[in-house]
Short mmCIF file of C-alpha atoms in Angstrom, two decimals:
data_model
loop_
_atom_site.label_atom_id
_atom_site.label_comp_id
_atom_site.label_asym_id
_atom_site.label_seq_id
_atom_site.Cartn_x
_atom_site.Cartn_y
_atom_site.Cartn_z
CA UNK R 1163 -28.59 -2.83 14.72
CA UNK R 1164 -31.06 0.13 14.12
CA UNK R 1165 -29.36 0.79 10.63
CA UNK R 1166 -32.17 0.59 7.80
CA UNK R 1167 -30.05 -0.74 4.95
CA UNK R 1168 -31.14 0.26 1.23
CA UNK R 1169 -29.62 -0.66 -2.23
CA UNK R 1170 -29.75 2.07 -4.97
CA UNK R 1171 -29.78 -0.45 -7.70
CA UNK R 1172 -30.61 0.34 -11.37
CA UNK R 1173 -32.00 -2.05 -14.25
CA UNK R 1174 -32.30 -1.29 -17.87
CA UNK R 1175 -36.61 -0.92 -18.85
CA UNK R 1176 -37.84 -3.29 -20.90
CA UNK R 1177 -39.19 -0.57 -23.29
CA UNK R 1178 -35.19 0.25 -23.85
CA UNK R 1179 -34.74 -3.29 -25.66
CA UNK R 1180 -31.35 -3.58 -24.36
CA UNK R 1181 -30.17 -6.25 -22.64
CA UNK R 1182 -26.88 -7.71 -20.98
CA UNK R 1183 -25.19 -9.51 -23.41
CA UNK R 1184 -24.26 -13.11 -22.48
CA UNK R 1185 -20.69 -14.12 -22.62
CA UNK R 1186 -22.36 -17.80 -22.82
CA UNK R 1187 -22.91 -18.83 -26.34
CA UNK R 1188 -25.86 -20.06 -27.73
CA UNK R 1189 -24.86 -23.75 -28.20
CA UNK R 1190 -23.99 -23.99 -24.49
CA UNK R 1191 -27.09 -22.34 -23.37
CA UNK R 1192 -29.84 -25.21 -21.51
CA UNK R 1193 -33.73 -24.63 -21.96
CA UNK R 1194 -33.09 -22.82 -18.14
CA UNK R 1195 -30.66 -20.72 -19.31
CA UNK R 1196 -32.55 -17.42 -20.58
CA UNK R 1197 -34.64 -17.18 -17.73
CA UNK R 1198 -32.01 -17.83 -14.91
CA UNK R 1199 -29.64 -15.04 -16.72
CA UNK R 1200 -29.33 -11.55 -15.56
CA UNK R 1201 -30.12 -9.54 -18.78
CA UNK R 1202 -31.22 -6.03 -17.19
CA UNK R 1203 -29.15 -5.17 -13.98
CA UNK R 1204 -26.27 -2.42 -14.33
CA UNK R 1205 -25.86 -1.47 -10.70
CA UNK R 1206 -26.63 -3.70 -7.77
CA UNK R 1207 -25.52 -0.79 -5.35
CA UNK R 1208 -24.17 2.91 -5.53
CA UNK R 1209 -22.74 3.22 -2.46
CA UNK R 1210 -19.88 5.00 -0.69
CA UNK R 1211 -16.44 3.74 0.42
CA UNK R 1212 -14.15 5.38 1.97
CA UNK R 1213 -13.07 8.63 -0.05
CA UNK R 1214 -15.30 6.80 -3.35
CA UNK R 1215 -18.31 6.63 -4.89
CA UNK R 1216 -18.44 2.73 -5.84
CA UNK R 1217 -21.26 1.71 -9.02
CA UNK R 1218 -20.57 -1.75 -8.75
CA UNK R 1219 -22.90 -4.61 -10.85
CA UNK R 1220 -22.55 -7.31 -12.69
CA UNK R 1221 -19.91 -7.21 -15.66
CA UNK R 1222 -20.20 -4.87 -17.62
CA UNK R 1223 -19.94 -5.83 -20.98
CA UNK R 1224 -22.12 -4.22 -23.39
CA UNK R 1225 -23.84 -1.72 -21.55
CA UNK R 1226 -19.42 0.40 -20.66
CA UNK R 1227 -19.74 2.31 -24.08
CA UNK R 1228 -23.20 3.38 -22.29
CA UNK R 1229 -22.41 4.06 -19.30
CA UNK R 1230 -19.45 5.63 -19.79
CA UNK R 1231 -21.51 8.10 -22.46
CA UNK R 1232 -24.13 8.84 -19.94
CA UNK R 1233 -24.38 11.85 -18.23
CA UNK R 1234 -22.70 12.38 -14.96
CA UNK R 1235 -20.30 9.60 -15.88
CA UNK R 1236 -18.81 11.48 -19.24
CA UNK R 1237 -15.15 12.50 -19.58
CA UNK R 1238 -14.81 11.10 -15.94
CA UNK R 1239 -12.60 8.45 -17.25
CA UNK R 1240 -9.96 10.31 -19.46
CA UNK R 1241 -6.45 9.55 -19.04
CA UNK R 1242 -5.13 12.55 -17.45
CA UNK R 1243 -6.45 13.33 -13.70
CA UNK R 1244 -9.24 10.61 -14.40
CA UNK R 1245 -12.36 11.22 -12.03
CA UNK R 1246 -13.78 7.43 -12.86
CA UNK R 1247 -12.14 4.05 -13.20
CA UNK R 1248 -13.19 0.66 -14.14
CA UNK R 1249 -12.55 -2.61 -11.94
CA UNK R 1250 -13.55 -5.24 -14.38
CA UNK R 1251 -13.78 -8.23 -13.00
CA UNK R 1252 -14.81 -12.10 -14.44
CA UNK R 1253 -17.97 -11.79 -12.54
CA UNK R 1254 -18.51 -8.24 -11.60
CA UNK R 1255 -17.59 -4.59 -11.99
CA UNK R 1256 -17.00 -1.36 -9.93
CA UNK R 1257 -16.99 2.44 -11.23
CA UNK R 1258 -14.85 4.05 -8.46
CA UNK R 1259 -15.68 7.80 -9.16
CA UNK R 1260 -14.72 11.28 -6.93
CA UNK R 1261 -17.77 12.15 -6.30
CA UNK R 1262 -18.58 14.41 -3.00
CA UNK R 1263 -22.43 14.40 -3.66
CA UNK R 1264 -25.09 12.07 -1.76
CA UNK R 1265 -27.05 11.88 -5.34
CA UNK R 1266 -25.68 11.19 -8.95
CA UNK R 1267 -27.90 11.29 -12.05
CA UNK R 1268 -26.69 9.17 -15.09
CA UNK R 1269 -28.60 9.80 -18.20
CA UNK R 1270 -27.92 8.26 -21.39
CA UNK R 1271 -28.76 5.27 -23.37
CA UNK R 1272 -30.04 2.72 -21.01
CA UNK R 1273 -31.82 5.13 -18.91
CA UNK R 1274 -32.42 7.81 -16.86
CA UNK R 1275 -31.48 7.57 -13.29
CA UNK R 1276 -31.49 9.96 -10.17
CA UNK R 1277 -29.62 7.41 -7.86
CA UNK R 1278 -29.32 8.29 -3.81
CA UNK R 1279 -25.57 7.70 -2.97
CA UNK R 1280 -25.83 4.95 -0.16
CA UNK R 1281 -23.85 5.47 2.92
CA UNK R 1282 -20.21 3.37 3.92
CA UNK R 1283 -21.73 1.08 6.63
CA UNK R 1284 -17.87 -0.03 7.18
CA UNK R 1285 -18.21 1.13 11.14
CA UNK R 1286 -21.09 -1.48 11.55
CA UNK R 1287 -18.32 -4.37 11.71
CA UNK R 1288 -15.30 -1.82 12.35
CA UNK R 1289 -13.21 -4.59 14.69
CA UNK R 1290 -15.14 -7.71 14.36
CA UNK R 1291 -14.76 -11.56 13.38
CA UNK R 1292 -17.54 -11.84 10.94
CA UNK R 1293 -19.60 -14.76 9.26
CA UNK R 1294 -20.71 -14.01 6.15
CA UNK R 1295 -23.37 -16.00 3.55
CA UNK R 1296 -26.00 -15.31 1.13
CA UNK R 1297 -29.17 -17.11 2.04
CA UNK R 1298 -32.26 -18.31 0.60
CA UNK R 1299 -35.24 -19.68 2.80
CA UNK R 1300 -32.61 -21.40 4.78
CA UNK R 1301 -35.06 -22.14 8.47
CA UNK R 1302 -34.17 -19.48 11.03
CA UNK R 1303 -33.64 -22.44 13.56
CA UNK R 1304 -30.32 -23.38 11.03
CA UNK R 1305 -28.97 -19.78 11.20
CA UNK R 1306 -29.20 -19.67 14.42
CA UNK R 1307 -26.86 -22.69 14.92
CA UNK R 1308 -24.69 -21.78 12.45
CA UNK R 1309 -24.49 -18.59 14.44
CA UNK R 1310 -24.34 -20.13 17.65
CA UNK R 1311 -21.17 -22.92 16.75
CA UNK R 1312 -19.12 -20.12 15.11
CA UNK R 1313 -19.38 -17.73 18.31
CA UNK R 1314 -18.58 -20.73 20.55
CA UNK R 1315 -16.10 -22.60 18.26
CA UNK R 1316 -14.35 -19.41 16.86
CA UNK R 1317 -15.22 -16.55 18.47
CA UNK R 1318 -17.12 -14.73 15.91
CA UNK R 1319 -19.02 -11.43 17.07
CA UNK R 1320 -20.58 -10.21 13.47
CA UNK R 1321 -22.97 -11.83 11.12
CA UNK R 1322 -23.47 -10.18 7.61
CA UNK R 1323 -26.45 -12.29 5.98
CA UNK R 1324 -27.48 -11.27 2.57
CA UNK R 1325 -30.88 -13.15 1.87
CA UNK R 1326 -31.60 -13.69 -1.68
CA UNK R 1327 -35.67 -13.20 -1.82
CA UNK R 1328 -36.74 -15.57 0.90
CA UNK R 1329 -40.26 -16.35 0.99
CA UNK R 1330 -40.37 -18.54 4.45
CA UNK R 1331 -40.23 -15.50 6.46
CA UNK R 1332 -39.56 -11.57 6.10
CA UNK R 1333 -36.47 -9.91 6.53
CA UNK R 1334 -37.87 -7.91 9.36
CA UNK R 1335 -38.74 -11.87 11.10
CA UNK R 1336 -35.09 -12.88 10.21
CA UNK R 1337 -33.56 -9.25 11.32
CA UNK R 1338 -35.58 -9.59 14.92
CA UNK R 1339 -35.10 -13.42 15.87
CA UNK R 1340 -31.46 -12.65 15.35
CA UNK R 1341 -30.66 -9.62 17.12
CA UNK R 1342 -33.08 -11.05 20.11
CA UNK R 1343 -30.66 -14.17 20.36
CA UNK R 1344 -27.44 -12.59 19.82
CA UNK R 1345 -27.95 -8.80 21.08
CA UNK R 1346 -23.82 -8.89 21.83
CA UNK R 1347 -22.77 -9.47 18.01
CA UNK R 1348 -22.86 -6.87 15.17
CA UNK R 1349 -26.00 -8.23 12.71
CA UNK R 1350 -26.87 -6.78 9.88
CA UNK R 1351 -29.01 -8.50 7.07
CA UNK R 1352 -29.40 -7.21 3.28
CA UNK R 1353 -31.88 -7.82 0.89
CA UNK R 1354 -29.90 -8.92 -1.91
CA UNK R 1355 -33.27 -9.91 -4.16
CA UNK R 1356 -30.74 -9.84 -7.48
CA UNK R 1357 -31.22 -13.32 -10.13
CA UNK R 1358 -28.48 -16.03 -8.54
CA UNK R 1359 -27.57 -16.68 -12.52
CA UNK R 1360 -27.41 -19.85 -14.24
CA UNK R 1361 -25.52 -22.86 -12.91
CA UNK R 1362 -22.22 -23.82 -14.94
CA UNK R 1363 -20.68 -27.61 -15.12
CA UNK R 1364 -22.59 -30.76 -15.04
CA UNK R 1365 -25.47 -28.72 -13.51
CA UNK R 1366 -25.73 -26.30 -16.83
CA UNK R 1367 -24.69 -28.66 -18.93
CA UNK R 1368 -26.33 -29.21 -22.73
CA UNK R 1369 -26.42 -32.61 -24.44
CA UNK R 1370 -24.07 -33.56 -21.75
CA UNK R 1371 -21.35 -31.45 -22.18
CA UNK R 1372 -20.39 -29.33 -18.99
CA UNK R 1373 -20.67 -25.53 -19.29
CA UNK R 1374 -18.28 -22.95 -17.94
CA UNK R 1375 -19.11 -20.94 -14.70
CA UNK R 1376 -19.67 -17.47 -16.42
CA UNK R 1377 -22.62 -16.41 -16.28
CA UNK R 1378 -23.54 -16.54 -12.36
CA UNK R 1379 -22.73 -13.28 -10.80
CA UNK R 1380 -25.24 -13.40 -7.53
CA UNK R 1381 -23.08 -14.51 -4.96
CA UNK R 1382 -19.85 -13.03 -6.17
CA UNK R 1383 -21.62 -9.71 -6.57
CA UNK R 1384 -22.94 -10.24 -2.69
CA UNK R 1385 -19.44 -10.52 -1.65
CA UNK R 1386 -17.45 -7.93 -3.04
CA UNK R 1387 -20.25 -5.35 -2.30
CA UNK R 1388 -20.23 -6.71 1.46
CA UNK R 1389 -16.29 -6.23 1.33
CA UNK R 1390 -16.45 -2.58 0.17
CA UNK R 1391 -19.53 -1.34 1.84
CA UNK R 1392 -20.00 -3.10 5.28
CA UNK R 1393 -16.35 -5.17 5.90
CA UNK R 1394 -13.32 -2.84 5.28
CA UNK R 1395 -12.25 -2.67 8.42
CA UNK R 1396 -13.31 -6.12 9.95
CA UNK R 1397 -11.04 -7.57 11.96
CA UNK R 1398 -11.65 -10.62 9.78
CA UNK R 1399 -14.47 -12.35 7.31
CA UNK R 1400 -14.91 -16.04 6.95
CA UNK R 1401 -17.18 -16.99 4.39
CA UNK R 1402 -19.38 -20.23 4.57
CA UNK R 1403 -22.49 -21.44 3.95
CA UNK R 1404 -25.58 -21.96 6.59
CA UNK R 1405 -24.72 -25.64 6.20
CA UNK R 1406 -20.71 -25.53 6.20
CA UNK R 1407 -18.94 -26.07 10.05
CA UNK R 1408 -15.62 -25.10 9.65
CA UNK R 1409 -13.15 -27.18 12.23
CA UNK R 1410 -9.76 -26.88 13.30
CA UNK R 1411 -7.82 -30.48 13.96
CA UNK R 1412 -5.61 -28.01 16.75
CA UNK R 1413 -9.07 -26.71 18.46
CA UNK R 1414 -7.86 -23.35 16.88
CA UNK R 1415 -10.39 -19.89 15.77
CA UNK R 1416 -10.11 -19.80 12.30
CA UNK R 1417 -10.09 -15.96 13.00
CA UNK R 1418 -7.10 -16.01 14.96
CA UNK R 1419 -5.07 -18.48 13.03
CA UNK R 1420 -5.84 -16.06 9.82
CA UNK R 1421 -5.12 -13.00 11.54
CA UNK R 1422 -1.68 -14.24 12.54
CA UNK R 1423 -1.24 -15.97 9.40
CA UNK R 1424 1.55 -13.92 6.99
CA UNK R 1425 -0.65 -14.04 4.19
CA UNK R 1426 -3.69 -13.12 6.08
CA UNK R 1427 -5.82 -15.45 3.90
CA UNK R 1428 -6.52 -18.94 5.10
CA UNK R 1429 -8.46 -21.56 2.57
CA UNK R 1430 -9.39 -24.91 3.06
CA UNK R 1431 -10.88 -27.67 2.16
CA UNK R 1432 -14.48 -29.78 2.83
CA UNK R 1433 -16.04 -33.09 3.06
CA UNK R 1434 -19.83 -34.28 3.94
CA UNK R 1435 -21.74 -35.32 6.81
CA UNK R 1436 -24.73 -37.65 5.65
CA UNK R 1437 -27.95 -36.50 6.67
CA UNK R 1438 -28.30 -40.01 8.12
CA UNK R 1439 -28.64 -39.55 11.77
CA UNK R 1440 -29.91 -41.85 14.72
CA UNK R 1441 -32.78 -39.35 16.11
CA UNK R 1442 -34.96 -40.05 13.19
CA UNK R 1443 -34.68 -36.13 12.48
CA UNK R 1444 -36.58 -35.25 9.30
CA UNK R 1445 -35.91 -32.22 6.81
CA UNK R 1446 -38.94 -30.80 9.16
CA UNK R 1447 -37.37 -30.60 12.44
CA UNK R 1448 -33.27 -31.14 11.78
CA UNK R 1449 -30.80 -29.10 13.47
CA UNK R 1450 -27.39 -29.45 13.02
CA UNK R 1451 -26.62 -30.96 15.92
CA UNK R 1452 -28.14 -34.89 14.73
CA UNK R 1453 -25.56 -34.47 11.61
CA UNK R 1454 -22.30 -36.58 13.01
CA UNK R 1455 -22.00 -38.99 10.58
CA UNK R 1456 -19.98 -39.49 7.36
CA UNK R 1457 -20.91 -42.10 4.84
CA UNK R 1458 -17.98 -44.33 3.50
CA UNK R 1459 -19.80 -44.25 -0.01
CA UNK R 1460 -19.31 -40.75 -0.58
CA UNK R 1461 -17.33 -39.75 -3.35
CA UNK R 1462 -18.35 -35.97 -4.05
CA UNK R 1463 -15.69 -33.43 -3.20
CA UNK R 1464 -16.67 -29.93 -1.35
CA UNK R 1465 -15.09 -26.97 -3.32
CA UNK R 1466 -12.49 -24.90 -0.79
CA UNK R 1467 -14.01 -21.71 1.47
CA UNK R 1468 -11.97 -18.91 2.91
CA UNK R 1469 -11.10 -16.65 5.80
CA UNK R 1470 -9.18 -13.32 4.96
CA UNK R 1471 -7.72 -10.14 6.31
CA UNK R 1472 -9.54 -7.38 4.53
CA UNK R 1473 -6.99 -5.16 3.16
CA UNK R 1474 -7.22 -2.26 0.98
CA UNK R 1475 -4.11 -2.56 -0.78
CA UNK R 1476 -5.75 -5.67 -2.29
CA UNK R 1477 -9.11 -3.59 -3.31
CA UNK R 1478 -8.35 -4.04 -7.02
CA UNK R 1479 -5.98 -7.02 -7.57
CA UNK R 1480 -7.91 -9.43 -5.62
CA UNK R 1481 -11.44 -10.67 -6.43
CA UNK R 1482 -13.60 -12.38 -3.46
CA UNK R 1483 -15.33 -15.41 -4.60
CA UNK R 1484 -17.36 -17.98 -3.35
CA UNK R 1485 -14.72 -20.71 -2.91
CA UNK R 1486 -11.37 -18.30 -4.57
CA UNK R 1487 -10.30 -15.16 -3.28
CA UNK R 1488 -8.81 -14.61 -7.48
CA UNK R 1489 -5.27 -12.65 -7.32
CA UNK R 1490 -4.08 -13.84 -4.16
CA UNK R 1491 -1.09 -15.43 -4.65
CA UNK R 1492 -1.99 -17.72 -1.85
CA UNK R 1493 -4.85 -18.95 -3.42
CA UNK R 1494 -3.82 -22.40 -4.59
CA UNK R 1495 -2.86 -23.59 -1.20
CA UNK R 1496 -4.92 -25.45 1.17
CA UNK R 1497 -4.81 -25.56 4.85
CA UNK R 1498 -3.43 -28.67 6.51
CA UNK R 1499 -5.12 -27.92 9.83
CA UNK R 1500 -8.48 -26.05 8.83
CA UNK R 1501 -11.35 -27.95 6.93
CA UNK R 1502 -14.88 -27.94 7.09
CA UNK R 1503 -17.84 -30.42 7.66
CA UNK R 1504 -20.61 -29.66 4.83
CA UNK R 1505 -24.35 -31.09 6.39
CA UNK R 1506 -26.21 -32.67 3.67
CA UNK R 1507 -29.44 -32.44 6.19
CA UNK R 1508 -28.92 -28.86 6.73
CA UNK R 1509 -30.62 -27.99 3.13
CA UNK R 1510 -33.93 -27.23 1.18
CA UNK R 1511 -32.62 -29.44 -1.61
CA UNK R 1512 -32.97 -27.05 -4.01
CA UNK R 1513 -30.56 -28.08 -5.95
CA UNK R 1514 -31.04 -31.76 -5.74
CA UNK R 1515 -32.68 -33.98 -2.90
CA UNK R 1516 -29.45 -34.19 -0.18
CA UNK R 1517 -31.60 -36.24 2.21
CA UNK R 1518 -30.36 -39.79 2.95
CA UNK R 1519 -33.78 -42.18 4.04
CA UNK R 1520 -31.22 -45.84 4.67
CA UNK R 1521 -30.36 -46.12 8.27
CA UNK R 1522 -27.18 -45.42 9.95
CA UNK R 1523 -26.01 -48.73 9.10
CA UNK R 1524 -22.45 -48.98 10.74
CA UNK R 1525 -20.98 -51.00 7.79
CA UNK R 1526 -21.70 -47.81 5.64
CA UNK R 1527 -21.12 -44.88 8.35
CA UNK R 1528 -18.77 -43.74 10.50
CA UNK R 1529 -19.18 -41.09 13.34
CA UNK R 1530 -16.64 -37.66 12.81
CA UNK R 1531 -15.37 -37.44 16.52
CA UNK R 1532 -13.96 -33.67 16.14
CA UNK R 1533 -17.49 -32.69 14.79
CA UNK R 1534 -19.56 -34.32 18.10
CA UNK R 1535 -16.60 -32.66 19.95
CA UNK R 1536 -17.25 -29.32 18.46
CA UNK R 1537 -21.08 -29.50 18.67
CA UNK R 1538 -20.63 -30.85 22.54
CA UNK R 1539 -18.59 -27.81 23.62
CA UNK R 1540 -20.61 -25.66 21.28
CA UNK R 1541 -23.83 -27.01 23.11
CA UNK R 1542 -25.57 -27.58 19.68
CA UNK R 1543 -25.48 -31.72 20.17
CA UNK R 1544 -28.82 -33.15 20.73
CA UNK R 1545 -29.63 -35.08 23.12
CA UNK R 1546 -30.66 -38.49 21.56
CA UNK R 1547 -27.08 -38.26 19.33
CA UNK R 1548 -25.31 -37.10 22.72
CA UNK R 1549 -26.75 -40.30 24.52
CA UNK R 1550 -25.47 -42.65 21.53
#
């Protein structure tokens, strides 16, 4: 795609001394906390969509009685023949404002901003199955895989990648070793360079307590701006990680399946594939393709992922999220025939260290038949694990 792709964001100066307040209290805040948090963005995007002018950030909170003081934004939202409404949401929010103008100038209290209105990009995918992710430093050998099995296995023909600040390669690198390999599919990749936000659960936790997930807005924020700028009229959006394979026990396209589904909404399940692997493949020169194996020892459970319709009659009730689509009342159910394989190799570790250094021992794993299957007709197995 030819499309240059710009964010009008806006962050509160430090001179201002205001800051995002944190709907984390003190007590439950780790030494990390303060400096993972995102104290200063209002707007990750202003962007059109569709007959609106969407402002859409992180929430909210303190900074509304601001905003909705500033100029350009005041009286907008009064309760007769309103020109502005809030979407609040748990980990985001949205002005929608009528607003025929390609520039908008707030002024007020946490700044002065003469913000270019971004254009709907909604025809970029108008028709297509598309993959979405946000991505950090993930290798460009992994996306293309990930890309590859999803055409193959699912018939996918558009990729939406936000990359969150990569520093192995340039977005121009990522952008062109794409489009050369897939010049058929609709690709378009954003710089999404906004703070992912502190971790929640075990992984924030303080003194050993677990902490709520409240205060990471990131990824959410990725998705509902890449449902309202770029994938409005997709034919249909799965969202997964570069290291989730989703598989169908039927041999069915998740794509299809959804898009004849009632609900249009499919979720489901995961479980892990050890990084063990008989090629000897290191975290230097893995592809997903030496991944088959799952280890009888594993006891962490894979949070659900989702494929959906996009539909605009849901553009306020439902919330996409990276393992809940929150309002649907089909979000509690899990698919019986869709799950997917999570790759434990296919990772930086940045998190924690995901690599397994025992050997295959057969005692411990077992091979996942439907995942060499899917990587055989995919042509993504390798050849040492193909000979096994």
């Amino acid at each position: 795609m030819d499309e240059t792709i710009s964010l009008s964001a806006c962050h509160v100066a430090e001179d201002r001394g205001i800051v995002r307040q944190s709907p984390r209290p003190e007590n439950l805040r780790n030494a990390a906390y303060a400096a993972q948090f995102d104290w200063r963005t209002i707007f990750y995007d202003v962007y059109r969509s569709g007959p609106e002018v969407v402002l859409q950030g992180p929430p909210f909170l303190n900074f509304l009685p601001m905003l909705k003081a500033a100029e350009g934004l005041r009286g907008k939202f009064r309760p007769l023949w309103p020109k502005a409404r809030l979407v609040d949401r748990s980990k985001g929010c949205e002005i929608r404002l009528r607003h025929d103008g390609d520039t908008l100038l707030l002024d007020g209290a946490l700044g002065r901003f003469d913000i270019t209105v971004q254009p709907d990009l909604s025809h970029l995918f108008a028709g297509r199955r598309v993959i979405h992710t946000l991505s950090r430093n993930n290798d460009i050998r992994w996306i293309k895989d990930w890309i590859a099995f999803y055409a193959a296995i699912h018939g996918a023909d558009g990729v939406l990648l936000y990359d969150n600040a990569s520093t192995a390669y340039t977005l121009g690198e990522l952008r062109a070793a794409l489009e050369q390999v897939f010049p058929d599919m609709a690709v378009a990749v954003v710089d999404w360079p906004f703070i992912y936000g502190p971790q929640g659960g075990l992984a924030g936790a303080v003194d050993g307590r677990e902490t709520p997930w409240d205060s990471d807005y990131c990824q959410t924020g990725s998705l509902q701006h890449a449902r309202f700028r770029f994938l409005r009229r997709a034919r249909s959006v799965l969202n997964v990680d570069i290291d989730e394979l989703v598989l169908s026990s039927r041999e069915r396209s998740i794509f299809a399946e959804t898009e004849a589904s009632k609900a249009g909404f499919i979720k489901f399940g995961g479980s892990w594939i050890s990084s063990a692997n008989h090629r000897a493949a290191t975290p230097e020169d893995c592809r997903h393709g030496d991944f088959l194996l799952r280890d009888r020892e594993e006891q962490e459970i894979c949070p659900p992922k989702w494929c959906i319709v996009p539909d605009a009659r849901h553009d306020a009730k439902y919330t996409w999220s990276v393992h809940n689509v929150f309002g649907s009342p089909h979000n509690r159910t899990l698919s019986p025939e869709f799950g997917y394989r999570h790759m434990k190799g296919i990772s930086n570790s940045w998190k924690y260290d995901r690599w397994e250094r025992a050997s295959p021992d057969p005692a411990r794993f077992v091979e996942d038949p439907d995942l060499r299957a899917a990587f055989e007709r995919s042509g993504l197995i390798v050849a040492e694990a193909a000979a096994r």
